[in-house]
PDB file of C-alpha atoms and ligand atoms in Angstrom:
ATOM      1  CA  UNK P  17     102.799 179.763 150.875  1.00 95.00           C
ATOM      2  CA  UNK P  18     104.308 178.218 147.659  1.00 97.00           C
ATOM      3  CA  UNK P  19     105.258 180.704 144.911  1.00 98.00           C
ATOM      4  CA  UNK P  20     105.549 180.156 141.278  1.00 98.00           C
ATOM      5  CA  UNK P  21     108.011 182.675 139.267  1.00 98.00           C
ATOM      6  CA  UNK P  22     107.499 183.488 135.512  1.00 98.00           C
ATOM      7  CA  UNK P  23     110.336 185.659 134.041  1.00 98.00           C
ATOM      8  CA  UNK P  24     112.104 186.441 130.855  1.00 98.00           C
ATOM      9  CA  UNK P  25     115.230 188.356 131.952  1.00 97.00           C
ATOM     10  CA  UNK P  26     117.707 189.127 134.701  1.00 97.00           C
ATOM     11  CA  UNK P  27     115.328 187.915 137.557  1.00 98.00           C
ATOM     12  CA  UNK P  28     116.552 190.826 140.163  1.00 98.00           C
ATOM     13  CA  UNK P  29     113.067 190.810 141.574  1.00 98.00           C
ATOM     14  CA  UNK P  30     112.948 187.094 142.040  1.00 98.00           C
ATOM     15  CA  UNK P  31     116.119 187.497 143.601  1.00 98.00           C
ATOM     16  CA  UNK P  32     114.631 190.126 146.039  1.00 98.00           C
ATOM     17  CA  UNK P  33     111.818 187.481 146.630  1.00 98.00           C
ATOM     18  CA  UNK P  34     114.608 184.688 147.670  1.00 98.00           C
ATOM     19  CA  UNK P  35     116.361 187.129 149.762  1.00 98.00           C
ATOM     20  CA  UNK P  36     113.099 188.108 151.688  1.00 98.00           C
ATOM     21  CA  UNK P  37     112.416 184.475 152.369  1.00 98.00           C
ATOM     22  CA  UNK P  38     116.024 183.894 153.350  1.00 98.00           C
ATOM     23  CA  UNK P  39     116.183 186.869 155.876  1.00 97.00           C
ATOM     24  CA  UNK P  40     112.761 185.620 157.449  1.00 97.00           C
ATOM     25  CA  UNK P  41     110.745 188.632 156.179  1.00 97.00           C
ATOM     26  CA  UNK P  42     108.386 186.616 153.653  1.00 98.00           C
ATOM     27  CA  UNK P  43     107.045 183.327 154.847  1.00 97.00           C
ATOM     28  CA  UNK P  44     107.114 181.648 151.567  1.00 97.00           C
ATOM     29  CA  UNK P  45     109.258 179.318 149.218  1.00 98.00           C
ATOM     30  CA  UNK P  46     109.699 179.217 145.422  1.00 98.00           C
ATOM     31  CA  UNK P  47     108.468 175.831 144.221  1.00 98.00           C
ATOM     32  CA  UNK P  48     108.953 176.501 140.543  1.00 98.00           C
ATOM     33  CA  UNK P  49     110.455 179.331 138.003  1.00 98.00           C
ATOM     34  CA  UNK P  50     109.564 179.193 134.586  1.00 98.00           C
ATOM     35  CA  UNK P  51     111.067 181.117 131.536  1.00 98.00           C
ATOM     36  CA  UNK P  52     110.168 181.533 127.940  1.00 98.00           C
ATOM     37  CA  UNK P  53     113.545 182.538 127.569  1.00 97.00           C
ATOM     38  CA  UNK P  54     115.922 179.252 127.952  1.00 97.00           C
ATOM     39  CA  UNK P  55     119.031 181.669 128.599  1.00 97.00           C
ATOM     40  CA  UNK P  56     117.343 184.154 130.864  1.00 98.00           C
ATOM     41  CA  UNK P  57     119.666 184.801 133.763  1.00 98.00           C
ATOM     42  CA  UNK P  58     116.495 184.335 136.202  1.00 98.00           C
ATOM     43  CA  UNK P  59     117.021 180.455 135.528  1.00 98.00           C
ATOM     44  CA  UNK P  60     120.626 180.570 136.471  1.00 98.00           C
ATOM     45  CA  UNK P  61     119.706 182.719 139.747  1.00 98.00           C
ATOM     46  CA  UNK P  62     117.100 179.970 140.481  1.00 98.00           C
ATOM     47  CA  UNK P  63     119.366 176.950 140.113  1.00 98.00           C
ATOM     48  CA  UNK P  64     122.013 178.654 142.179  1.00 98.00           C
ATOM     49  CA  UNK P  65     119.497 178.486 144.912  1.00 98.00           C
ATOM     50  CA  UNK P  66     118.386 174.858 144.191  1.00 98.00           C
ATOM     51  CA  UNK P  67     114.726 175.949 142.972  1.00 98.00           C
ATOM     52  CA  UNK P  68     113.329 174.030 140.447  1.00 98.00           C
ATOM     53  CA  UNK P  69     113.178 175.415 136.747  1.00 98.00           C
ATOM     54  CA  UNK P  70     111.605 175.031 133.348  1.00 98.00           C
ATOM     55  CA  UNK P  71     111.249 176.362 130.085  1.00 98.00           C
ATOM     56  CA  UNK P  72     108.238 177.601 128.454  1.00 98.00           C
ATOM     57  CA  UNK P  73     108.251 176.678 124.893  1.00 97.00           C
ATOM     58  CA  UNK P  74     106.060 178.948 122.733  1.00 96.00           C
ATOM     59  CA  UNK P  75     107.039 177.424 119.430  1.00 93.00           C
ATOM     60  CA  UNK P  76     108.706 180.204 117.870  1.00 89.00           C
ATOM     61  CA  UNK P  77     106.295 182.696 118.496  1.00 92.00           C
ATOM     62  CA  UNK P  78     108.051 186.074 119.657  1.00 90.00           C
ATOM     63  CA  UNK P  79     105.341 187.649 122.087  1.00 91.00           C
ATOM     64  CA  UNK P  80     102.385 185.253 121.665  1.00 94.00           C
ATOM     65  CA  UNK P  81     101.764 182.847 124.743  1.00 96.00           C
ATOM     66  CA  UNK P  82      99.686 180.216 123.043  1.00 96.00           C
ATOM     67  CA  UNK P  83      96.568 179.077 124.839  1.00 96.00           C
ATOM     68  CA  UNK P  84      97.731 175.331 124.872  1.00 96.00           C
ATOM     69  CA  UNK P  85     101.133 176.398 126.093  1.00 97.00           C
ATOM     70  CA  UNK P  86      99.198 178.461 129.075  1.00 97.00           C
ATOM     71  CA  UNK P  87      97.260 175.695 129.991  1.00 97.00           C
ATOM     72  CA  UNK P  88     100.291 173.338 130.233  1.00 98.00           C
ATOM     73  CA  UNK P  89     101.969 176.003 132.280  1.00 98.00           C
ATOM     74  CA  UNK P  90      99.073 176.210 134.577  1.00 98.00           C
ATOM     75  CA  UNK P  91      99.477 172.458 134.992  1.00 98.00           C
ATOM     76  CA  UNK P  92     103.010 172.456 135.712  1.00 98.00           C
ATOM     77  CA  UNK P  93     102.766 175.184 138.394  1.00 98.00           C
ATOM     78  CA  UNK P  94      99.795 173.128 139.975  1.00 98.00           C
ATOM     79  CA  UNK P  95     102.044 169.915 140.017  1.00 98.00           C
ATOM     80  CA  UNK P  96     104.584 171.881 142.074  1.00 98.00           C
ATOM     81  CA  UNK P  97     102.294 172.891 144.492  1.00 98.00           C
ATOM     82  CA  UNK P  98     102.151 176.644 143.383  1.00 98.00           C
ATOM     83  CA  UNK P  99      99.328 178.969 145.429  1.00 96.00           C
ATOM     84  CA  UNK P 100     100.600 182.210 144.209  1.00 98.00           C
ATOM     85  CA  UNK P 101     102.171 183.115 140.701  1.00 98.00           C
ATOM     86  CA  UNK P 102     104.379 186.062 140.544  1.00 98.00           C
ATOM     87  CA  UNK P 103     105.334 187.498 137.130  1.00 98.00           C
ATOM     88  CA  UNK P 104     108.696 189.128 137.330  1.00 98.00           C
ATOM     89  CA  UNK P 105     109.589 190.568 134.461  1.00 96.00           C
ATOM     90  CA  UNK P 106     107.651 188.336 132.151  1.00 97.00           C
ATOM     91  CA  UNK P 107     107.079 189.499 128.512  1.00 95.00           C
ATOM     92  CA  UNK P 108     104.282 187.819 127.288  1.00 96.00           C
ATOM     93  CA  UNK P 109     100.741 188.545 128.317  1.00 95.00           C
ATOM     94  CA  UNK P 110      98.808 186.086 130.535  1.00 96.00           C
ATOM     95  CA  UNK P 111      95.313 185.272 129.469  1.00 93.00           C
ATOM     96  CA  UNK P 112      92.953 182.333 129.800  1.00 91.00           C
ATOM     97  CA  UNK P 113      93.226 179.529 130.638  1.00 95.00           C
ATOM     98  CA  UNK P 114      96.177 180.428 132.975  1.00 98.00           C
ATOM     99  CA  UNK P 115      94.195 183.112 134.627  1.00 98.00           C
ATOM    100  CA  UNK P 116      91.425 180.856 134.989  1.00 97.00           C
ATOM    101  CA  UNK P 117      93.613 178.094 136.839  1.00 98.00           C
ATOM    102  CA  UNK P 118      94.649 180.987 139.338  1.00 98.00           C
ATOM    103  CA  UNK P 119      91.829 183.378 139.788  1.00 96.00           C
ATOM    104  CA  UNK P 120      93.391 186.491 141.883  1.00 95.00           C
ATOM    105  CA  UNK P 121      96.503 184.569 142.454  1.00 97.00           C
ATOM    106  CA  UNK P 122      98.595 185.986 139.749  1.00 98.00           C
ATOM    107  CA  UNK P 123     100.668 189.130 140.527  1.00 98.00           C
ATOM    108  CA  UNK P 124     102.598 191.404 138.348  1.00 98.00           C
ATOM    109  CA  UNK P 125     105.239 194.230 138.915  1.00 98.00           C
ATOM    110  CA  UNK P 126     105.353 197.156 136.654  1.00 98.00           C
ATOM    111  CA  UNK P 127     107.729 200.075 136.654  1.00 98.00           C
ATOM    112  CA  UNK P 128     105.190 202.765 136.436  1.00 98.00           C
ATOM    113  CA  UNK P 129     102.637 204.477 138.563  1.00 98.00           C
ATOM    114  CA  UNK P 130      99.871 202.586 137.010  1.00 98.00           C
ATOM    115  CA  UNK P 131      97.233 203.240 135.140  1.00 98.00           C
ATOM    116  CA  UNK P 132      99.904 205.651 133.970  1.00 97.00           C
ATOM    117  CA  UNK P 133     102.386 204.298 131.187  1.00 97.00           C
ATOM    118  CA  UNK P 134     101.590 200.569 130.919  1.00 97.00           C
ATOM    119  CA  UNK P 135     103.386 198.451 128.514  1.00 94.00           C
ATOM    120  CA  UNK P 136     107.299 198.493 127.810  1.00 91.00           C
ATOM    121  CA  UNK P 137     109.792 200.712 128.856  1.00 94.00           C
ATOM    122  CA  UNK P 138     107.574 202.636 130.927  1.00 96.00           C
ATOM    123  CA  UNK P 139     110.370 204.583 133.040  1.00 96.00           C
ATOM    124  CA  UNK P 140     111.347 206.020 129.384  1.00 96.00           C
ATOM    125  CA  UNK P 141     107.691 206.925 128.695  1.00 96.00           C
ATOM    126  CA  UNK P 142     107.631 208.895 131.854  1.00 97.00           C
ATOM    127  CA  UNK P 143     110.998 210.377 131.488  1.00 96.00           C
ATOM    128  CA  UNK P 144     110.123 211.664 127.902  1.00 96.00           C
ATOM    129  CA  UNK P 145     106.773 213.119 129.196  1.00 96.00           C
ATOM    130  CA  UNK P 146     108.520 215.309 131.334  1.00 96.00           C
ATOM    131  CA  UNK P 147     106.834 213.857 134.385  1.00 97.00           C
ATOM    132  CA  UNK P 148     108.186 214.664 138.044  1.00 97.00           C
ATOM    133  CA  UNK P 149     107.928 211.246 139.218  1.00 97.00           C
ATOM    134  CA  UNK P 150     108.163 207.848 138.291  1.00 98.00           C
ATOM    135  CA  UNK P 151     107.397 204.583 140.319  1.00 98.00           C
ATOM    136  CA  UNK P 152     106.612 200.962 140.418  1.00 98.00           C
ATOM    137  CA  UNK P 153     103.224 199.002 141.214  1.00 98.00           C
ATOM    138  CA  UNK P 154     102.274 195.501 142.061  1.00 98.00           C
ATOM    139  CA  UNK P 155      98.897 194.625 141.116  1.00 98.00           C
ATOM    140  CA  UNK P 156      96.761 191.557 140.256  1.00 98.00           C
ATOM    141  CA  UNK P 157      96.836 190.256 136.801  1.00 98.00           C
ATOM    142  CA  UNK P 158      93.575 190.414 134.729  1.00 96.00           C
ATOM    143  CA  UNK P 159      93.217 190.036 130.968  1.00 92.00           C
ATOM    144  CA  UNK P 160      94.384 193.357 130.046  1.00 93.00           C
ATOM    145  CA  UNK P 161      97.871 194.720 129.543  1.00 93.00           C
ATOM    146  CA  UNK P 162      99.227 196.030 133.142  1.00 95.00           C
ATOM    147  CA  UNK P 163      95.793 196.538 134.294  1.00 95.00           C
ATOM    148  CA  UNK P 164      93.934 194.861 137.270  1.00 96.00           C
ATOM    149  CA  UNK P 165      93.935 195.766 141.068  1.00 98.00           C
ATOM    150  CA  UNK P 166      96.826 197.582 142.611  1.00 98.00           C
ATOM    151  CA  UNK P 167      97.934 196.067 145.881  1.00 98.00           C
ATOM    152  CA  UNK P 168     100.815 198.424 146.303  1.00 98.00           C
ATOM    153  CA  UNK P 169     102.478 201.183 144.681  1.00 98.00           C
ATOM    154  CA  UNK P 170     105.441 203.802 145.496  1.00 98.00           C
ATOM    155  CA  UNK P 171     106.838 206.720 143.515  1.00 98.00           C
ATOM    156  CA  UNK P 172     110.502 207.884 143.069  1.00 97.00           C
ATOM    157  CA  UNK P 173     111.208 211.522 141.995  1.00 97.00           C
ATOM    158  CA  UNK P 174     112.879 211.949 138.584  1.00 97.00           C
ATOM    159  CA  UNK P 175     115.498 214.245 138.503  1.00 97.00           C
ATOM    160  CA  UNK P 176     116.564 217.054 136.066  1.00 94.00           C
ATOM    161  CA  UNK P 177     119.727 215.084 134.856  1.00 96.00           C
ATOM    162  CA  UNK P 178     118.315 211.486 134.777  1.00 97.00           C
ATOM    163  CA  UNK P 179     119.005 209.251 132.190  1.00 97.00           C
ATOM    164  CA  UNK P 180     116.636 206.214 131.407  1.00 97.00           C
ATOM    165  CA  UNK P 181     119.140 203.822 132.730  1.00 97.00           C
ATOM    166  CA  UNK P 182     119.783 205.781 135.905  1.00 97.00           C
ATOM    167  CA  UNK P 183     115.898 205.940 136.286  1.00 98.00           C
ATOM    168  CA  UNK P 184     115.176 202.658 135.946  1.00 96.00           C
ATOM    169  CA  UNK P 185     117.874 201.567 138.394  1.00 97.00           C
ATOM    170  CA  UNK P 186     116.194 204.061 141.137  1.00 97.00           C
ATOM    171  CA  UNK P 187     112.615 202.333 140.415  1.00 98.00           C
ATOM    172  CA  UNK P 188     114.267 198.850 140.569  1.00 97.00           C
ATOM    173  CA  UNK P 189     115.785 199.616 144.337  1.00 97.00           C
ATOM    174  CA  UNK P 190     111.903 200.356 145.122  1.00 98.00           C
ATOM    175  CA  UNK P 191     110.675 197.163 143.300  1.00 98.00           C
ATOM    176  CA  UNK P 192     112.865 195.048 145.236  1.00 98.00           C
ATOM    177  CA  UNK P 193     111.204 196.165 148.481  1.00 98.00           C
ATOM    178  CA  UNK P 194     107.687 196.552 146.964  1.00 98.00           C
ATOM    179  CA  UNK P 195     107.460 192.985 145.576  1.00 98.00           C
ATOM    180  CA  UNK P 196     108.037 191.169 148.586  1.00 98.00           C
ATOM    181  CA  UNK P 197     105.744 193.404 150.835  1.00 98.00           C
ATOM    182  CA  UNK P 198     103.096 192.893 148.431  1.00 98.00           C
ATOM    183  CA  UNK P 199     103.392 189.194 148.272  1.00 98.00           C
ATOM    184  CA  UNK P 200     103.368 189.304 152.140  1.00 98.00           C
ATOM    185  CA  UNK P 201     100.088 191.431 151.998  1.00 98.00           C
ATOM    186  CA  UNK P 202      98.236 189.135 149.756  1.00 98.00           C
ATOM    187  CA  UNK P 203      99.570 186.062 151.795  1.00 96.00           C
ATOM    188  CA  UNK P 204      97.917 187.685 154.555  1.00 95.00           C
ATOM    189  CA  UNK P 205      94.719 188.077 152.876  1.00 93.00           C
ATOM    190  CA  UNK P 206      94.648 184.565 151.761  1.00 90.00           C
ATOM    191  CA  UNK P 207      95.465 183.304 155.123  1.00 88.00           C
ATOM    192  CA  UNK P 208      92.487 185.089 156.635  1.00 90.00           C
ATOM    193  CA  UNK P 209      90.105 183.817 154.080  1.00 86.00           C
ATOM    194  CA  UNK P 210      90.738 180.474 154.914  1.00 81.00           C
TER     195      UNK P 210
HETATM  196  C1  GRF A 329     111.403 195.272 136.002  1.00 54.58           C
HETATM  197  O1  GRF A 329     111.541 196.522 135.960  1.00 54.58           O
HETATM  198  C2  GRF A 329     109.542 194.778 136.335  1.00 54.58           C
HETATM  199  O2  GRF A 329     108.855 195.985 136.802  1.00 54.58           O
HETATM  200  C3  GRF A 329     109.318 194.651 134.945  1.00 54.58           C
HETATM  201  O3  GRF A 329     110.406 194.114 134.177  1.00 54.58           O
HETATM  202  C4  GRF A 329     111.409 194.312 134.796  1.00 54.58           C
HETATM  203  C5  GRF A 329     112.178 193.009 135.339  1.00 54.58           C
HETATM  204  O4  GRF A 329     113.602 193.131 135.994  1.00 54.58           O
HETATM  205  N1  GRF A 329     107.952 194.169 134.731  1.00 54.58           N
HETATM  206  P1  GRF A 329     114.151 191.756 136.741  1.00 54.58           P
HETATM  207  O5  GRF A 329     113.976 190.582 135.617  1.00 54.58           O
HETATM  208  O6  GRF A 329     113.434 191.384 137.962  1.00 54.58           O
HETATM  209  O7  GRF A 329     115.616 192.181 137.103  1.00 54.58           O
END
């Protein structure tokens, strides 16, 4: 299975996917990594592993993902043979036409127990709300923000002396296991439906 990864930041989740492929627990390869931030570390990580990379140029828009840019992104992913798109810390909302190009084939990882706390810095929201637990969710992407059918979800406790940073780090440990597991699960379902 050929994966495409879209990310805006550090790319630790993409690294976890690379590691799972390398240790033989995920039968896939990453065909293309794209970022809307030319300086994102995710691009460095990918290059280090010899993975093709590219920049998504949103023409100066800070958060918007213009339709024509989504169409071009879909084309680049298709040309790289991508079958499943993994959003890994990608900070723009994916809509049509990218969604239409990959129906039920775009996944996202979110650091909260969805449907609770969609949006940015959700671990902070959970902490501020006095929750006893937080977690992470891998889900199919639809046209909402952090909505779409859940594939896998796992919780972590929130401890009384947690800071936002400590809690986020604890969530990320789980993320790095959960994302490859979710890709494996979707991959099996794709195989079975062939
Ligand atoms: C993760 O916490 C993920 O849940 C969220 O963005 C963060 C990306 O981190 N969507 P990284 O770039 O994979 O390190």
